[in-house]
Tab-separated table of C-alpha atoms in Angstrom:
chain	number	residue	atom	x	y	z
A	1	MET	CA	-8.095	-14.654	-9.941
A	2	LEU	CA	-9.884	-16.101	-7.212
A	3	SER	CA	-13.148	-14.174	-6.965
A	4	GLY	CA	-13.575	-15.840	-10.880
A	5	ARG	CA	-12.463	-12.328	-13.086
A	6	ARG	CA	-10.077	-12.076	-15.386
A	7	LEU	CA	-7.858	-9.533	-15.464
A	8	ASP	CA	-5.103	-8.931	-18.466
A	9	LEU	CA	-2.883	-7.478	-17.454
A	10	LEU	CA	-1.544	-5.731	-20.129
A	11	ASP	CA	-5.627	-4.813	-21.330
A	12	PRO	CA	-6.698	-4.149	-17.137
A	13	THR	CA	-10.221	-3.198	-17.302
A	14	PRO	CA	-12.273	-1.530	-14.105
A	15	MET	CA	-14.961	-4.625	-14.701
A	16	ASP	CA	-12.135	-7.004	-13.984
A	17	ILE	CA	-11.306	-5.900	-10.691
A	18	GLU	CA	-12.347	-6.911	-7.592
A	19	ILE	CA	-11.200	-5.308	-4.328
A	20	VAL	CA	-11.744	-9.351	-3.033
A	21	ASP	CA	-8.677	-10.237	-5.330
A	22	ILE	CA	-6.930	-7.256	-4.458
A	23	ALA	CA	-7.572	-7.584	-0.173
A	24	HIS	CA	-6.392	-11.623	-0.578
A	25	GLY	CA	-3.077	-10.786	-2.486
A	26	LEU	CA	-1.938	-7.740	-0.734
A	27	ALA	CA	-2.455	-10.000	2.586
A	28	PHE	CA	0.145	-12.456	1.239
A	29	VAL	CA	2.425	-10.547	-1.136
A	30	ALA	CA	5.606	-10.255	1.135
A	31	ARG	CA	7.274	-6.350	1.396
A	32	TRP	CA	10.535	-6.633	2.060
A	33	ASN	CA	11.190	-9.856	0.448
A	34	GLY	CA	10.068	-11.379	3.488
A	35	GLN	CA	13.558	-10.499	5.288
A	36	THR	CA	11.909	-9.225	8.606
A	37	LYS	CA	11.822	-10.641	11.804
A	38	GLY	CA	8.725	-12.005	12.909
A	39	ASP	CA	6.784	-15.292	12.735
A	40	TYR	CA	4.250	-14.110	10.347
A	41	ALA	CA	5.666	-11.889	6.870
A	42	TYR	CA	5.418	-8.227	6.942
A	43	SER	CA	2.131	-8.308	4.032
A	44	VAL	CA	1.616	-5.416	1.454
A	45	ALA	CA	-2.153	-5.048	2.648
A	46	GLU	CA	-0.603	-4.153	6.201
A	47	HIS	CA	1.487	-1.745	4.511
A	48	SER	CA	-1.114	-0.564	3.002
A	49	LEU	CA	-3.420	0.115	6.624
A	50	LEU	CA	-0.715	1.934	7.963
A	51	VAL	CA	0.015	4.113	4.645
A	52	THR	CA	-3.665	5.057	5.436
A	53	GLU	CA	-3.656	5.737	8.991
A	54	ILE	CA	-0.436	7.723	9.049
A	55	PHE	CA	-1.767	9.484	5.579
A	56	CYS	CA	-4.980	10.362	7.963
A	57	ALA	CA	-3.097	12.209	10.155
A	58	GLN	CA	-0.491	13.604	8.071
A	59	ASN	CA	-3.581	15.120	6.532
A	60	PRO	CA	-6.444	14.796	8.932
A	61	LYS	CA	-9.267	16.537	7.040
A	62	ALA	CA	-7.903	15.241	3.587
A	63	PRO	CA	-10.901	14.177	1.688
A	64	VAL	CA	-12.105	10.707	1.557
A	65	LYS	CA	-11.185	9.816	-1.736
A	66	TRP	CA	-8.070	10.477	-1.031
A	67	GLN	CA	-8.351	8.329	2.151
A	68	LEU	CA	-9.112	5.448	-1.047
A	69	ALA	CA	-6.666	6.434	-2.874
A	70	ALA	CA	-3.830	5.656	-0.081
A	71	LEU	CA	-5.453	2.247	1.247
A	72	LEU	CA	-5.391	1.452	-2.302
A	73	HIS	CA	-1.595	2.904	-3.562
A	74	ASP	CA	0.072	-0.516	-4.222
A	75	ALA	CA	-2.617	-1.913	-4.903
A	76	PRO	CA	-1.421	-3.270	-8.385
A	77	GLU	CA	1.083	-5.344	-6.322
A	78	TYR	CA	-1.917	-7.609	-6.078
A	79	VAL	CA	-1.197	-9.477	-9.578
A	80	ILE	CA	2.399	-8.144	-10.034
A	81	GLY	CA	4.241	-8.625	-7.065
A	82	ASP	CA	6.199	-6.364	-4.388
A	83	MET	CA	9.621	-6.086	-6.289
A	84	ILE	CA	12.435	-3.088	-4.448
A	85	SER	CA	12.897	-0.740	-6.419
A	86	PRO	CA	16.757	-1.178	-7.692
A	87	VAL	CA	14.486	-4.248	-9.286
A	88	LYS	CA	12.158	-1.988	-10.687
A	89	ALA	CA	15.105	0.158	-12.271
A	90	ALA	CA	16.283	-2.318	-13.568
A	91	VAL	CA	12.991	-4.173	-15.460
A	92	GLY	CA	12.939	-0.601	-17.179
A	93	PRO	CA	9.822	1.636	-17.805
A	94	SER	CA	7.577	-1.436	-19.147
A	95	TYR	CA	7.252	-2.271	-15.357
A	96	GLY	CA	6.289	1.124	-14.497
A	97	ALA	CA	3.415	1.305	-17.916
A	98	LEU	CA	2.577	-1.819	-16.538
A	99	ASP	CA	1.751	-0.333	-12.677
A	100	GLU	CA	-0.068	2.984	-14.267
A	101	ARG	CA	-2.576	0.900	-16.458
A	102	LEU	CA	-3.369	-1.742	-13.397
A	103	THR	CA	-3.514	1.947	-11.374
A	104	ALA	CA	-5.782	3.500	-13.259
A	105	ALA	CA	-8.332	0.715	-13.801
A	106	ILE	CA	-8.395	0.107	-9.744
A	107	HIS	CA	-9.255	3.452	-9.333
A	108	LEU	CA	-11.410	3.634	-12.236
A	109	ARG	CA	-13.678	1.156	-10.733
A	110	PHE	CA	-14.132	2.401	-7.182
A	111	GLY	CA	-14.850	5.700	-7.736
A	112	LEU	CA	-11.275	7.520	-7.840
A	113	PRO	CA	-9.837	9.376	-11.246
A	114	ALA	CA	-7.229	7.250	-13.232
A	115	GLN	CA	-4.334	9.312	-11.797
A	116	ILE	CA	-4.473	11.522	-8.728
A	117	PRO	CA	-3.999	14.546	-8.485
A	118	ALA	CA	0.435	15.105	-7.789
A	119	THR	CA	-0.807	16.556	-4.681
A	120	VAL	CA	-2.358	14.536	-3.019
A	121	LYS	CA	0.416	11.377	-4.922
A	122	ARG	CA	3.266	13.492	-3.204
A	123	GLN	CA	1.256	13.258	0.515
A	124	ILE	CA	0.574	9.967	0.454
A	125	LYS	CA	4.245	8.900	-0.699
A	126	LYS	CA	5.099	10.732	2.849
A	127	ALA	CA	3.317	8.522	4.426
A	128	ASP	CA	5.109	5.647	2.555
A	129	LYS	CA	8.159	6.777	3.146
A	130	LEU	CA	7.310	6.725	6.946
A	131	SER	CA	6.027	2.993	6.743
A	132	ALA	CA	9.393	2.312	5.168
A	133	TRP	CA	11.261	3.615	7.788
A	134	LEU	CA	9.372	1.913	10.728
A	135	GLU	CA	9.033	-1.295	8.632
A	136	ALA	CA	13.069	-0.725	8.378
A	137	VAL	CA	14.013	0.039	11.849
A	138	GLN	CA	11.378	-1.671	13.515
A	139	ILE	CA	11.186	-5.202	11.352
A	140	ALA	CA	14.149	-5.259	8.987
A	141	GLY	CA	16.966	-4.943	11.264
A	142	PHE	CA	18.392	-1.155	10.411
A	143	THR	CA	19.516	1.200	12.530
A	144	ILE	CA	18.091	4.803	12.864
A	145	ASP	CA	20.671	6.187	11.372
A	146	GLU	CA	20.015	3.597	8.104
A	147	ALA	CA	16.944	4.515	8.130
A	148	ASN	CA	17.087	8.282	7.941
A	149	LYS	CA	19.834	8.047	5.328
A	150	ILE	CA	17.868	6.040	2.828
A	151	PHE	CA	14.373	7.082	3.531
A	152	GLY	CA	15.308	10.293	5.145
A	153	LYS	CA	14.541	11.466	9.057
A	154	GLN	CA	10.819	11.728	10.290
A	155	ASP	CA	8.799	12.944	12.543
A	156	PRO	CA	9.789	11.690	16.232
A	157	MET	CA	5.958	12.001	17.748
A	158	LEU	CA	4.856	9.770	14.835
A	159	THR	CA	7.303	7.273	14.807
A	160	LYS	CA	6.926	6.676	18.999
A	161	LYS	CA	3.501	6.207	18.400
A	162	LEU	CA	3.634	3.741	15.755
A	163	HIS	CA	3.788	0.233	15.134
A	164	ILE	CA	4.373	-2.494	13.640
A	165	ARG	CA	1.765	-4.975	13.071
A	166	LEU	CA	2.605	-8.850	12.363
A	167	ARG	CA	-0.514	-10.627	11.771
A	168	PRO	CA	-2.372	-13.761	10.610
A	169	PRO	CA	-2.938	-12.389	6.794
A	170	MET	CA	-6.516	-13.823	6.295
A	171	GLU	CA	-7.130	-11.203	9.425
A	172	VAL	CA	-4.884	-8.964	7.327
A	173	ARG	CA	-6.901	-9.148	4.624
A	174	ASP	CA	-10.450	-9.186	6.463
A	175	ASP	CA	-9.424	-5.693	8.054
A	176	PHE	CA	-8.410	-4.196	4.444
A	177	THR	CA	-11.689	-5.376	3.426
A	178	ALA	CA	-13.299	-3.846	5.653
A	179	LEU	CA	-11.593	-0.582	5.810
A	180	HIS	CA	-12.354	-0.594	2.106
A	181	GLN	CA	-16.100	-1.035	2.558
A	182	LYS	CA	-15.854	1.636	5.273
A	183	LEU	CA	-14.660	4.044	3.145
A	184	MET	CA	-16.405	3.366	0.115
A	185	GLU	CA	-19.884	3.823	2.336
A	186	ALA	CA	-18.551	7.243	3.148
A	187	LEU	CA	-17.738	8.025	-0.484
């Protein structure tokens, strides 16, 4: 990793995880395999910031630790990339197991339980689906009807207020790191 840490993907430990590596990696991993409108790829880091914003809007009383879990919901992708669901399914259960090991190490590194409660996971997934819907409609060329079929109908009050941002990777990396720091200080 750029921080100088060595990460064993098959046996990751919390001591090998650094937020600077996560933020940098996610800022350079493109969602939608880069097939989006705009001058910059829509990164997983930017997506994670949006999911956190949505999660907080949908769950205004959520404890800080679950806000942090929302920010880190796709953190393993800093080393394994962002694969679309059909590819994950084709790879099989070994992909899921790798993702779970990395997630557990990341969570433990930042003071979260290795596995977050199912109710919180569902709340984060709900925010993640709204983010995917927005991405589909705003930057990936989907119609609203197409997005509704794939991601489900979303709350129009939220969809009208939220806008996808396409920014340089270093700016997104810095914002991701800053939000992480703010949340860690509030824990």
